[in-house]
XYZ file of C-alpha atoms in Angstrom:
785
model
C 120.472 89.191 -50.090
C 117.758 90.418 -52.016
C 115.131 88.941 -49.709
C 116.639 90.553 -46.730
C 116.957 94.072 -48.306
C 113.071 93.635 -49.077
C 112.246 92.485 -45.591
C 114.086 95.403 -44.283
C 112.554 97.798 -46.827
C 109.008 96.573 -45.867
C 109.635 97.268 -41.552
C 110.765 100.299 -42.576
C 107.776 101.514 -44.504
C 105.522 100.030 -42.016
C 107.015 101.697 -39.004
C 106.860 105.256 -40.477
C 103.598 104.432 -41.328
C 102.768 104.104 -37.617
C 104.632 106.573 -36.603
C 102.496 108.891 -38.918
C 99.118 108.004 -37.632
C 99.562 110.655 -34.618
C 100.831 113.920 -35.738
C 101.686 116.029 -32.608
C 105.448 117.092 -32.150
C 107.713 118.731 -29.514
C 111.071 120.315 -30.325
C 113.469 121.406 -28.347
C 117.238 122.588 -27.997
C 119.516 121.293 -24.425
C 122.381 123.430 -24.317
C 125.074 124.309 -21.052
C 125.169 127.708 -19.487
C 127.820 128.571 -22.044
C 125.031 127.995 -24.820
C 126.386 124.964 -26.362
C 124.516 122.053 -27.378
C 124.849 119.092 -25.129
C 125.049 115.922 -27.382
C 123.258 113.190 -25.175
C 120.864 114.298 -23.066
C 118.096 112.608 -22.497
C 114.705 113.695 -22.892
C 111.912 111.734 -21.495
C 107.963 112.521 -21.736
C 106.823 111.197 -18.221
C 103.812 108.175 -17.991
C 104.609 107.243 -21.520
C 107.147 105.114 -23.440
C 108.070 108.328 -25.436
C 112.108 110.053 -25.228
C 114.499 111.096 -27.333
C 118.620 111.911 -27.219
C 119.788 115.100 -28.163
C 121.927 115.315 -31.484
C 125.354 116.872 -32.092
C 123.750 120.179 -31.441
C 121.802 119.474 -28.404
C 118.538 119.222 -30.419
C 115.417 116.795 -30.100
C 112.405 115.861 -31.858
C 109.792 113.444 -30.146
C 106.681 112.702 -32.485
C 103.518 110.465 -31.959
C 101.982 112.664 -29.273
C 98.611 113.361 -27.726
C 96.767 116.663 -27.517
C 97.307 116.946 -23.540
C 99.670 118.245 -21.046
C 103.047 116.396 -20.770
C 105.828 116.852 -17.957
C 109.323 116.432 -19.477
C 112.426 115.404 -17.977
C 115.628 116.815 -19.021
C 118.919 114.855 -17.959
C 122.495 114.599 -18.868
C 125.808 113.150 -16.888
C 127.460 115.772 -15.090
C 124.585 118.338 -14.815
C 121.327 119.058 -12.670
C 118.292 117.206 -13.710
C 115.654 119.752 -15.352
C 111.560 119.476 -15.041
C 109.123 121.086 -17.276
C 105.526 121.180 -18.026
C 104.318 121.352 -21.693
C 100.625 122.151 -23.062
C 99.942 120.796 -26.416
C 97.538 122.099 -28.177
C 98.863 122.154 -31.987
C 100.332 119.883 -34.611
C 104.281 121.179 -33.867
C 105.664 123.088 -30.573
C 108.848 124.450 -30.435
C 110.576 124.943 -26.960
C 112.437 127.343 -25.633
C 115.851 126.783 -25.395
C 116.646 124.517 -22.044
C 119.686 125.156 -20.498
C 121.236 122.572 -17.997
C 123.390 123.910 -15.057
C 126.865 121.952 -14.412
C 126.611 119.767 -10.769
C 130.016 119.771 -9.470
C 129.560 116.349 -7.524
C 128.864 114.343 -10.774
C 131.843 113.478 -13.039
C 131.077 114.143 -16.581
C 130.661 110.740 -18.587
C 134.306 110.237 -20.149
C 132.686 108.084 -23.267
C 131.026 110.849 -25.545
C 127.696 109.644 -26.597
C 125.573 109.882 -29.342
C 121.934 108.372 -29.812
C 120.923 106.089 -27.831
C 122.845 103.411 -29.902
C 125.223 105.001 -32.149
C 127.948 106.517 -29.397
C 130.818 108.103 -30.699
C 133.880 105.715 -30.345
C 136.553 106.841 -28.427
C 138.775 105.326 -31.362
C 138.151 107.634 -33.534
C 140.394 109.782 -31.207
C 139.119 112.976 -32.804
C 135.464 112.291 -31.268
C 133.648 112.172 -34.962
C 130.257 111.248 -34.539
C 129.054 108.071 -36.331
C 127.212 109.394 -39.013
C 130.350 111.596 -40.112
C 132.676 108.820 -40.128
C 133.234 106.853 -43.409
C 133.468 103.453 -42.123
C 131.403 100.914 -39.989
C 131.552 101.766 -36.453
C 129.575 99.795 -33.115
C 130.179 100.581 -29.762
C 128.499 97.440 -27.327
C 127.344 99.648 -24.723
C 127.207 98.960 -20.565
C 123.464 98.288 -20.827
C 123.911 95.259 -23.556
C 126.674 93.962 -21.434
C 124.418 93.668 -18.582
C 121.355 92.681 -19.718
C 123.041 89.857 -21.512
C 124.981 88.641 -18.754
C 128.159 88.726 -20.515
C 131.300 86.239 -18.909
C 133.851 86.533 -21.978
C 134.636 88.506 -25.049
C 133.112 85.678 -27.099
C 129.535 86.792 -25.092
C 130.243 90.208 -26.133
C 131.235 89.479 -30.286
C 127.520 87.491 -30.394
C 126.291 91.396 -31.242
C 129.117 91.998 -34.062
C 128.531 90.148 -37.365
C 131.555 90.273 -39.454
C 133.736 90.311 -36.103
C 133.806 86.517 -34.483
C 136.006 84.556 -32.462
C 137.811 82.267 -34.716
C 139.538 80.334 -32.276
C 140.957 79.210 -28.985
C 144.284 78.072 -29.398
C 144.835 76.080 -26.085
C 141.461 76.801 -24.557
C 143.576 79.992 -22.857
C 142.776 82.566 -25.589
C 140.275 84.281 -27.833
C 141.378 84.916 -31.023
C 139.483 87.621 -32.905
C 139.363 87.819 -36.483
C 137.458 90.569 -38.870
C 136.490 90.835 -42.695
C 138.870 87.810 -42.967
C 141.736 89.434 -41.319
C 143.154 88.260 -37.474
C 142.923 90.912 -34.998
C 145.913 90.289 -32.860
C 147.450 92.051 -29.980
C 148.307 95.067 -32.392
C 144.314 95.039 -33.280
C 143.140 95.287 -29.672
C 143.065 97.887 -27.026
C 141.821 98.842 -23.945
C 140.851 102.657 -23.466
C 142.928 103.341 -26.711
C 146.330 101.380 -25.766
C 147.172 97.905 -27.096
C 146.799 95.344 -24.633
C 147.998 91.794 -24.782
C 145.131 89.249 -25.978
C 146.927 86.044 -26.075
C 145.227 85.321 -22.877
C 141.503 85.731 -22.083
C 140.050 89.145 -21.058
C 138.146 89.376 -17.558
C 134.973 91.397 -18.681
C 133.654 92.525 -15.276
C 135.607 95.579 -15.570
C 134.117 96.404 -18.726
C 132.267 99.631 -19.517
C 131.724 99.032 -23.041
C 133.714 98.063 -26.091
C 133.943 99.680 -29.542
C 134.517 98.060 -32.909
C 135.958 99.947 -36.034
C 135.878 97.862 -38.992
C 138.088 97.837 -41.945
C 141.098 100.073 -41.765
C 142.251 102.148 -38.711
C 146.315 102.152 -39.688
C 145.970 106.136 -39.678
C 145.132 106.398 -36.053
C 147.232 103.745 -34.523
C 150.256 102.398 -37.648
C 150.683 98.905 -37.918
C 146.992 97.291 -37.593
C 145.826 94.642 -39.559
C 143.118 95.909 -41.914
C 139.950 94.058 -40.668
C 139.792 96.608 -38.037
C 140.186 97.418 -34.347
C 138.609 96.995 -30.870
C 138.848 99.275 -28.517
C 137.644 97.991 -24.451
C 136.753 100.860 -22.284
C 136.790 99.781 -18.635
C 134.713 101.508 -15.612
C 135.193 105.225 -14.778
C 135.493 107.099 -11.748
C 132.473 108.974 -9.965
C 131.763 111.568 -7.711
C 128.166 109.640 -6.544
C 128.889 107.295 -4.360
C 128.027 103.743 -4.987
C 128.648 100.351 -6.285
C 127.725 96.890 -6.627
C 128.566 93.402 -4.677
C 127.547 90.292 -6.499
C 128.215 86.220 -6.745
C 128.314 84.211 -9.927
C 127.958 80.292 -9.985
C 127.271 78.007 -12.876
C 127.974 74.796 -14.773
C 131.043 73.089 -14.354
C 131.742 74.523 -10.644
C 131.974 78.007 -11.632
C 132.427 80.234 -8.716
C 132.978 83.956 -9.152
C 132.183 86.711 -6.561
C 133.065 90.328 -8.161
C 132.722 93.975 -6.753
C 132.551 97.790 -7.786
C 132.691 100.756 -5.691
C 133.022 104.365 -6.567
C 132.816 107.620 -4.842
C 134.506 110.857 -4.295
C 137.466 111.239 -2.055
C 137.170 114.060 0.615
C 134.624 117.086 0.452
C 136.494 119.123 -2.118
C 134.505 117.431 -5.247
C 137.911 117.510 -7.569
C 138.912 113.874 -6.934
C 136.769 110.694 -7.447
C 137.656 107.155 -7.282
C 136.981 103.629 -8.601
C 137.686 99.895 -7.891
C 136.472 96.645 -9.437
C 137.520 93.548 -9.345
C 137.049 89.999 -9.449
C 138.131 86.327 -8.738
C 136.558 83.524 -10.694
C 137.728 79.601 -10.380
C 135.957 76.904 -12.922
C 136.344 73.333 -14.034
C 135.267 72.924 -17.298
C 133.114 70.375 -19.822
C 136.085 68.750 -20.786
C 137.763 66.066 -18.322
C 140.530 67.650 -16.409
C 140.515 71.140 -17.416
C 140.228 74.041 -14.638
C 140.761 77.628 -14.532
C 141.538 80.727 -12.133
C 141.383 84.110 -12.933
C 142.064 87.193 -10.504
C 141.058 90.660 -11.843
C 141.776 93.843 -10.224
C 141.077 97.432 -12.153
C 141.395 100.670 -9.915
C 141.274 104.405 -11.230
C 141.061 107.902 -9.961
C 140.256 111.251 -11.435
C 141.323 114.718 -10.922
C 139.805 117.844 -11.578
C 142.957 120.008 -11.519
C 140.861 123.046 -12.806
C 138.082 123.985 -14.967
C 140.378 123.001 -18.117
C 142.428 120.407 -16.995
C 141.791 116.854 -16.215
C 143.752 113.994 -14.944
C 142.823 110.084 -15.159
C 144.616 107.098 -13.655
C 144.205 103.928 -14.442
C 145.582 100.704 -13.484
C 144.668 97.084 -14.853
C 145.628 93.648 -13.562
C 144.511 90.219 -14.581
C 146.354 87.049 -13.092
C 145.130 83.413 -15.211
C 146.159 80.163 -15.062
C 144.433 77.189 -16.854
C 144.868 73.705 -18.269
C 146.135 74.011 -21.738
C 143.685 72.118 -24.247
C 144.899 71.739 -28.044
C 142.104 69.292 -28.171
C 142.393 66.490 -31.098
C 139.427 66.275 -33.381
C 141.478 65.544 -37.149
C 143.183 62.359 -38.445
C 144.362 62.732 -42.024
C 142.415 65.835 -42.808
C 139.032 64.160 -41.559
C 137.191 65.438 -38.442
C 136.553 62.560 -36.145
C 133.757 61.802 -33.733
C 134.981 62.201 -30.112
C 133.219 62.298 -27.031
C 132.982 66.043 -26.644
C 134.017 66.028 -22.804
C 137.403 64.023 -23.734
C 140.508 65.345 -22.869
C 143.791 63.739 -24.227
C 146.163 66.287 -23.035
C 148.586 65.805 -20.097
C 146.966 66.287 -16.784
C 149.433 68.357 -14.770
C 150.220 70.862 -17.896
C 149.807 74.409 -17.690
C 149.491 77.936 -18.905
C 150.239 80.774 -16.780
C 149.670 84.673 -17.534
C 149.991 87.798 -15.865
C 149.378 91.153 -17.148
C 149.802 94.751 -15.782
C 149.240 98.032 -17.001
C 148.790 101.338 -15.642
C 147.796 104.314 -17.942
C 147.855 108.240 -17.223
C 145.726 110.471 -19.175
C 145.837 114.143 -18.844
C 143.246 116.299 -20.860
C 143.380 120.290 -21.461
C 140.740 122.957 -22.852
C 143.217 125.329 -24.620
C 140.701 127.308 -25.905
C 137.013 126.496 -26.709
C 136.788 123.875 -29.467
C 140.382 122.991 -29.098
C 141.680 120.086 -26.617
C 145.113 118.763 -26.023
C 145.292 114.875 -24.663
C 148.494 113.229 -23.614
C 148.625 109.246 -23.012
C 151.141 107.808 -20.866
C 151.074 104.164 -20.315
C 153.083 100.724 -19.857
C 152.621 97.309 -19.869
C 154.284 94.444 -18.562
C 152.749 90.548 -19.215
C 154.591 87.272 -18.468
C 153.222 84.286 -19.635
C 154.723 80.371 -19.314
C 153.339 77.559 -21.456
C 154.365 74.010 -20.361
C 152.210 71.010 -21.601
C 151.914 68.809 -24.606
C 152.515 69.961 -27.834
C 149.914 70.243 -30.082
C 147.833 67.076 -32.116
C 149.596 66.558 -35.393
C 152.570 69.067 -35.356
C 156.151 67.579 -36.409
C 156.727 64.008 -35.296
C 153.213 63.437 -33.485
C 150.949 62.451 -36.400
C 147.697 61.192 -34.981
C 147.698 57.892 -36.779
C 144.489 55.791 -38.033
C 143.745 53.642 -35.493
C 144.608 56.870 -32.851
C 147.741 56.296 -32.186
C 149.311 59.600 -30.762
C 152.741 59.649 -29.562
C 152.360 63.129 -27.497
C 155.769 65.452 -27.167
C 155.686 67.924 -24.366
C 156.530 71.656 -24.893
C 157.732 74.711 -23.051
C 158.183 78.434 -23.428
C 158.111 81.472 -21.723
C 157.660 84.986 -22.644
C 157.605 88.636 -21.250
C 157.122 91.589 -22.453
C 157.366 95.305 -21.478
C 155.464 97.800 -23.489
C 155.779 101.837 -23.334
C 153.266 104.291 -25.248
C 153.606 108.044 -25.104
C 151.101 109.811 -27.258
C 149.825 113.405 -27.749
C 146.693 114.480 -29.430
C 145.752 117.909 -30.630
C 142.009 118.327 -31.679
C 139.520 121.383 -32.496
C 136.653 122.514 -34.399
C 137.057 125.896 -36.508
C 136.182 127.363 -39.435
C 137.662 128.855 -42.781
C 135.427 130.676 -45.162
C 132.293 128.664 -46.030
C 134.246 125.667 -44.414
C 133.877 123.752 -40.915
C 136.752 121.856 -39.879
C 137.028 119.191 -37.140
C 140.591 118.494 -36.960
C 143.126 115.921 -35.758
C 146.687 115.716 -35.375
C 149.298 113.726 -33.404
C 152.255 111.563 -32.503
C 152.845 108.625 -30.951
C 155.944 106.558 -29.752
C 155.453 102.834 -28.842
C 158.342 100.568 -27.546
C 158.329 96.600 -26.941
C 160.453 94.788 -25.293
C 160.061 91.216 -25.814
C 161.823 88.107 -24.657
C 160.593 84.122 -25.411
C 162.182 81.217 -23.788
C 162.187 78.250 -25.580
C 162.798 74.448 -24.159
C 163.519 71.568 -26.575
C 160.474 69.468 -27.033
C 160.956 65.683 -25.826
C 158.838 62.683 -26.572
C 156.613 61.972 -23.639
C 154.085 58.830 -24.323
C 151.913 57.048 -26.696
C 147.768 57.123 -26.167
C 145.165 56.164 -28.416
C 142.646 59.092 -28.636
C 139.666 56.948 -29.254
C 140.380 54.794 -25.826
C 142.195 57.097 -23.761
C 143.311 55.583 -20.733
C 142.984 58.187 -18.052
C 144.272 55.556 -14.915
C 147.136 54.798 -17.016
C 148.128 58.354 -18.612
C 151.798 59.269 -17.767
C 151.585 62.269 -15.374
C 155.464 63.052 -14.388
C 156.417 66.446 -14.821
C 160.185 66.144 -17.117
C 163.103 68.045 -17.053
C 163.530 70.141 -20.373
C 166.722 71.701 -21.628
C 166.754 75.406 -22.805
C 166.816 75.664 -26.786
C 167.010 79.309 -27.368
C 166.332 82.994 -25.945
C 164.444 85.432 -28.498
C 164.661 89.090 -27.949
C 162.973 91.300 -29.996
C 163.037 94.760 -29.425
C 160.666 96.822 -31.631
C 160.447 100.742 -31.993
C 157.535 102.285 -33.938
C 156.987 106.206 -34.521
C 153.877 107.471 -35.634
C 152.904 111.037 -37.186
C 149.624 111.835 -38.352
C 147.048 114.227 -39.379
C 143.484 114.160 -40.267
C 140.613 116.871 -41.008
C 136.919 116.401 -41.356
C 136.075 119.171 -43.524
C 132.372 120.317 -44.034
C 131.235 122.155 -47.204
C 127.756 122.574 -45.553
C 125.284 120.715 -43.385
C 125.145 117.893 -46.559
C 128.883 117.378 -47.910
C 131.880 116.492 -45.758
C 134.928 115.026 -46.932
C 137.404 113.410 -44.195
C 141.265 112.992 -44.984
C 144.271 112.099 -43.842
C 147.601 110.655 -43.610
C 149.969 108.806 -41.430
C 153.783 108.260 -41.202
C 154.879 105.099 -39.642
C 158.600 104.371 -38.666
C 159.414 100.989 -37.427
C 162.644 99.331 -36.113
C 162.189 95.215 -35.426
C 165.336 93.811 -34.164
C 165.911 90.043 -33.322
C 168.607 88.245 -31.503
C 168.160 84.800 -31.353
C 170.417 82.967 -28.502
C 171.190 79.124 -29.387
C 172.169 77.207 -25.812
C 173.590 74.040 -27.482
C 175.938 75.994 -29.335
C 176.387 79.426 -27.463
C 175.476 81.670 -31.118
C 174.154 84.590 -31.493
C 172.183 85.302 -34.475
C 171.435 88.950 -35.059
C 168.508 90.646 -37.714
C 167.423 93.650 -38.180
C 164.257 95.470 -39.640
C 163.572 98.815 -40.640
C 160.624 99.720 -42.402
C 158.265 103.174 -43.017
C 155.134 103.465 -44.816
C 152.881 106.732 -45.240
C 148.964 105.120 -44.937
C 146.636 107.862 -46.238
C 142.774 107.881 -45.691
C 139.926 109.638 -47.477
C 136.362 109.446 -47.234
C 133.083 111.228 -48.827
C 130.279 112.001 -46.460
C 126.710 113.074 -48.133
C 124.270 113.755 -45.856
C 120.775 114.251 -47.399
C 119.472 114.886 -43.745
C 120.879 115.091 -40.110
C 120.109 111.420 -39.582
C 121.192 109.997 -42.788
C 124.480 109.620 -44.475
C 126.166 108.221 -47.608
C 129.905 107.725 -47.423
C 132.752 106.119 -49.705
C 136.019 105.871 -48.391
C 139.678 104.566 -49.445
C 141.988 103.736 -47.103
C 145.465 101.843 -47.023
C 147.302 99.987 -43.983
C 150.811 97.919 -44.253
C 151.950 94.273 -42.575
C 155.591 94.078 -41.982
C 156.930 90.787 -43.113
C 159.411 88.245 -41.749
C 161.987 86.602 -43.783
C 164.328 87.674 -46.410
C 164.031 87.812 -50.158
C 166.415 85.634 -52.442
C 169.483 87.755 -52.020
C 169.388 88.074 -48.044
C 167.662 91.186 -47.861
C 164.907 92.129 -45.765
C 161.458 92.211 -47.220
C 159.112 95.517 -47.695
C 156.175 95.681 -45.764
C 152.969 94.421 -47.773
C 150.515 97.339 -48.513
C 146.934 97.038 -48.272
C 144.027 98.880 -50.189
C 140.457 99.116 -48.649
C 137.399 100.518 -50.460
C 134.091 100.348 -48.328
C 131.115 102.338 -49.040
C 127.926 102.393 -46.881
C 124.625 103.881 -45.906
C 123.531 104.732 -41.889
C 120.685 105.850 -40.760
C 118.743 107.229 -37.774
C 115.113 107.054 -38.095
C 111.916 107.651 -36.114
C 113.646 110.226 -33.666
C 117.083 107.811 -33.219
C 115.067 104.677 -32.064
C 115.660 102.796 -35.131
C 119.406 102.181 -36.879
C 119.425 100.777 -40.171
C 123.037 100.753 -41.410
C 124.715 98.970 -44.790
C 128.332 98.672 -45.756
C 129.928 97.260 -48.675
C 134.063 96.799 -48.662
C 137.060 95.549 -50.683
C 140.102 94.795 -49.025
C 143.287 93.827 -51.034
C 146.617 92.860 -50.152
C 148.426 93.204 -54.075
C 152.056 92.192 -52.729
C 151.361 89.301 -50.303
C 154.502 87.254 -48.943
C 155.057 83.874 -50.324
C 157.851 81.541 -50.396
C 160.187 81.917 -53.241
C 160.156 79.818 -55.792
C 162.938 81.051 -57.915
C 165.955 78.206 -58.460
C 164.230 75.935 -56.933
C 164.221 77.356 -53.402
C 162.319 75.560 -50.406
C 163.406 77.396 -47.322
C 160.220 79.091 -46.356
C 162.109 81.838 -44.647
C 163.369 83.168 -47.889
C 159.892 85.143 -49.838
C 159.053 86.993 -52.648
C 155.886 89.619 -52.957
C 153.981 87.798 -55.869
C 151.170 86.770 -53.607
C 147.241 88.598 -53.434
C 144.568 87.676 -51.128
C 141.446 89.505 -51.663
C 138.017 90.264 -49.077
C 134.898 90.857 -50.026
C 131.849 91.604 -48.108
C 128.753 93.072 -47.457
C 127.210 93.907 -43.503
C 123.945 94.855 -42.247
C 123.143 96.338 -39.012
C 119.746 97.092 -37.490
C 118.868 98.479 -33.609
C 115.784 99.368 -32.861
C 114.319 100.994 -29.463
C 110.489 101.380 -29.946
C 109.890 101.600 -26.237
C 112.415 102.691 -23.387
C 111.316 98.988 -22.289
C 112.208 96.626 -25.467
C 115.846 97.252 -26.922
C 116.523 94.900 -30.514
C 119.780 94.006 -32.128
C 120.279 92.215 -35.037
C 122.740 91.962 -38.015
C 124.131 89.774 -41.137
C 127.431 89.664 -42.561
C 128.774 87.877 -46.005
C 132.814 87.879 -46.416
C 134.552 85.994 -48.996
C 138.451 85.798 -47.969
C 140.201 84.186 -50.754
C 143.775 84.042 -52.818
C 143.427 86.136 -56.124
C 147.196 85.467 -57.392
C 150.049 83.151 -55.728
C 152.647 80.966 -56.860
C 151.820 78.652 -53.506
C 148.033 77.779 -53.761
C 144.969 77.366 -55.870
C 144.137 80.832 -57.119
C 140.301 80.592 -55.959
C 141.100 78.859 -52.762
C 139.167 80.570 -49.431
C 141.504 81.290 -46.776
C 141.210 78.978 -43.467
C 138.773 79.789 -40.364
C 136.442 82.524 -41.824
C 133.119 81.834 -42.100
C 131.227 83.271 -45.604
C 127.952 84.283 -43.335
C 127.691 85.316 -39.687
C 124.460 86.812 -38.593
C 122.837 87.693 -34.830
C 119.759 88.844 -33.810
C 118.727 89.658 -29.814
C 116.101 91.278 -27.422
C 115.353 92.383 -24.238
C 112.307 93.298 -22.762
C 112.241 94.911 -19.059
C 108.623 95.255 -17.321
C 108.207 98.715 -15.550
C 104.695 98.173 -13.992
C 102.307 95.460 -12.807
C 102.709 92.290 -10.931
C 106.115 91.849 -13.381
C 107.570 95.153 -12.664
C 111.342 95.021 -12.255
C 111.303 91.605 -14.466
C 114.006 91.124 -17.391
C 113.547 88.977 -20.138
C 115.955 88.325 -23.027
C 117.350 85.957 -25.533
C 120.551 86.299 -28.151
C 120.840 84.142 -31.141
C 123.839 83.942 -33.408
C 124.813 82.361 -36.717
C 128.036 81.061 -37.859
C 128.727 79.794 -41.324
C 130.552 77.057 -42.855
C 134.160 77.848 -42.967
C 137.706 75.421 -43.174
C 140.075 73.657 -40.747
C 143.191 72.070 -42.366
C 145.678 73.296 -44.667
C 145.522 74.971 -48.606
C 146.777 72.685 -50.899
C 150.242 73.380 -52.374
C 150.376 73.324 -55.980
C 154.154 73.118 -56.112
C 154.527 70.198 -53.984
C 153.893 66.809 -55.792
C 151.119 65.122 -54.432
C 150.384 67.354 -51.819
C 148.611 65.440 -49.186
C 147.174 68.418 -47.520
C 143.600 69.785 -47.956
C 140.904 71.603 -46.556
C 138.559 70.629 -44.132
C 135.193 72.076 -44.093
C 133.038 72.786 -40.600
C 129.184 72.831 -40.769
C 127.463 76.057 -39.976
C 125.313 76.160 -36.919
C 123.417 78.402 -34.711
C 123.225 79.243 -31.061
C 120.675 80.389 -29.378
C 121.127 82.120 -25.426
C 118.349 83.086 -23.051
C 118.395 85.510 -19.854
C 116.419 86.318 -16.978
C 116.629 88.968 -14.447
C 114.404 90.427 -11.500
C 115.091 93.316 -9.371
C 113.603 93.731 -6.487
C 114.672 96.888 -4.221
C 118.769 96.938 -4.601
C 118.861 93.164 -4.899
C 118.959 91.462 -8.454
C 118.966 87.852 -9.177
C 119.849 87.135 -12.698
C 120.200 83.716 -14.562
C 121.358 83.004 -18.262
C 120.838 79.505 -20.232
C 123.674 78.878 -22.783
C 123.479 76.899 -25.806
C 119.909 76.200 -25.320
C 119.396 73.618 -28.134
C 123.012 71.791 -27.239
C 124.550 71.756 -30.836
C 127.869 70.631 -31.188
C 130.672 72.568 -33.526
C 134.103 73.260 -33.161
C 136.329 76.735 -32.347
C 139.439 76.030 -35.120
C 142.552 77.081 -33.064
C 145.364 74.827 -35.576
C 145.801 73.297 -39.062
C 144.931 70.099 -37.718
C 143.091 70.262 -34.443
C 140.017 71.937 -33.097
C 138.232 72.338 -29.673
C 134.002 71.346 -29.235
C 132.217 74.633 -28.066
C 130.254 74.217 -24.800
C 127.838 72.251 -24.293
C 124.304 73.321 -22.886
C 125.407 75.330 -19.573
C 123.837 77.799 -17.079
C 124.893 80.534 -14.756
C 123.021 82.191 -12.081
C 124.102 85.802 -10.008
C 122.921 87.536 -6.890
C 123.978 91.139 -7.042
C 123.605 94.100 -4.322
C 123.602 97.849 -5.651
C 124.542 100.436 -2.885
């Protein structure tokens, strides 16, 4: 850590020295017709590599210029571009205020932009700038997604240290974790609305992805402490255009995509966008394949000068062969061929998810805005395949013999969200305020049908006789039908108070009430078992932000979240929720005219009342628990982003995390929690040639490091001679390369992933894991119109 900090410090000094060699500077301010500063406007010095992005006040500064005349172009989405001529004849020139006129033919960008890297995340709800936010936040831009030719959430997360894929259960989902905590469907969002993450996510409709690390409970209620992910889908535009393309690659990948947008009619008040894709592919694993269909239509209505309406739909249908792997015997990793599949060939996981969201925005007055979101979502899944290796009754023997069983379950969920937010900026005396207050209600209606698992056949994982595998699909009897309605209500208020330009305080609190019910109908006995659990909690948040300059920020924060608990105490009463405390301090820097970002964050997350099996009176029923455990997560994160010219962009980061039991009646104090690497790191670069014989060519690389972590199961101290143990998995480094060439309206691109063909594993169960994909490629041809 010391060496890394020294390297960063030396690099910053070098960049500062190099920029100081030329001393001519231009400073200016860009505003709209109401004299309001435009944040995120682009200012370009033509015929040079100099540019800037305006800050929240609309101001910009460009340094390192020579004494001569320049043509400057100023542009902002939704406004007419403006060109001005400037002659530099002194060290610093302050330009007259630059006014941009609104262009009704273009839709203002819905995502509020900050600097070229530090975009303000929509997930903050209040529009708080990254430098004013007392927590770590990252926005993966559309440009990065396109440059890196991403094809999965795994690809996108190669840019987010400390947020990673911890597992790929059955190969039909990507399980995300952050800071030692699992980010399930409660922590994953699309356009601010929870979406079901238990299936693969199609990336062709993604505009950008936001990651808020740490607690976001004040904004969203019952979420894990590690953070939230918010996917922003592509939005309508008033200028007509689009793309069509086709991608092919390893494992017989075939994927056509389309994206078209434009105005409806001549009124310039209604716009649309419709994008989608179809993908079919095999796998590097024998007998494994997938098929995905995706559509994402949206419409934007400019009802009047103060009111807009955005209507979005999102549909995905995904079918793929479940693959639970088979790589562990007696808590030891065994060497199997990478391509070897030992599941049933006929197995399938069918999943569909459809969502519709209406977002109404209304400007009540200057600096006051009201947002109403109404969203419905439905998903249904059916899993019919073999059970996981090493589950009860299906342990793999030392000689490789495995008695396979078959499982089947079906699930469906109807979800409704209604959310109303009021946000505004105002002053009281010497204090400035950026206020957010809101209310939300959520209703889940989930039903899960489980069948009785049955014994199927015996195979040997070391020598699978595929030709003689049993291939008939058995009849199965229904076991239980579980109905689990959940109702959640939240009320929250938050205020960013500024004493001056240098000291700010973010404070807020949320009240959440949750009613969780469960009704289990057992078919064999025709009986119902009904339970109700009522939880409520206050989750506060406090943050102090010190800003010695407009491009530097130092913060310290405390936040609290809660986690509901299943099971009962020794007296049969429902368990209280576990409350989780998080402390975080950090430094954020935007240097060299906001071309370089250098951020450092240190955090500690403590769940001091973790639910664990009660040992009172010799109890062994794992459903009877007590709040006696404690888990603590500590870590540090470093993020660096640098764009020295408009042609070159660099991203890098490092994360250290340690999540362990600090108090427990079940495990060993000090034991690490499974699945979480201590170290992750990333570095990527992309360079675009803009002149000469190579004009139109882009080259890039993406490198990731994933540290050692553990599979298996933690040893239980209360079990005599317990056979459970942790299984260490080695660290690995992965390298991807990209190449793209654009000629007129055509772009030909290619990507080579896992260049060094490294072998490692994704953990998806205590005693089973899947190898990561070997070296593979994809190529695409795209036409832009």
